[in-house]
XYZ file of C-alpha atoms in Angstrom:
23
model
C 0.000 0.000 0.000
C 1.474 3.379 -1.014
C -0.074 5.048 2.032
C 2.007 2.850 4.345
C 5.208 3.765 2.457
C 4.367 7.486 2.642
C 3.942 7.208 6.425
C 7.358 5.540 6.739
C 8.983 8.178 4.548
C 7.340 10.959 6.547
C 8.984 9.619 9.728
C 12.385 8.998 8.129
C 14.018 11.563 5.860
C 16.798 9.372 4.341
C 14.294 6.694 3.348
C 12.067 9.386 1.837
C 14.827 10.219 -0.655
C 15.145 6.550 -1.638
C 11.385 6.232 -2.134
C 11.349 9.462 -4.160
C 13.959 7.976 -6.495
C 11.935 4.789 -6.890
C 8.738 6.753 -7.536
């Protein structure tokens, strides 16, 4: 679920960058 990933990225900044690259 994308919503779950967004929540994780919101809490962690480094992971957010990785997810942004994937998206």
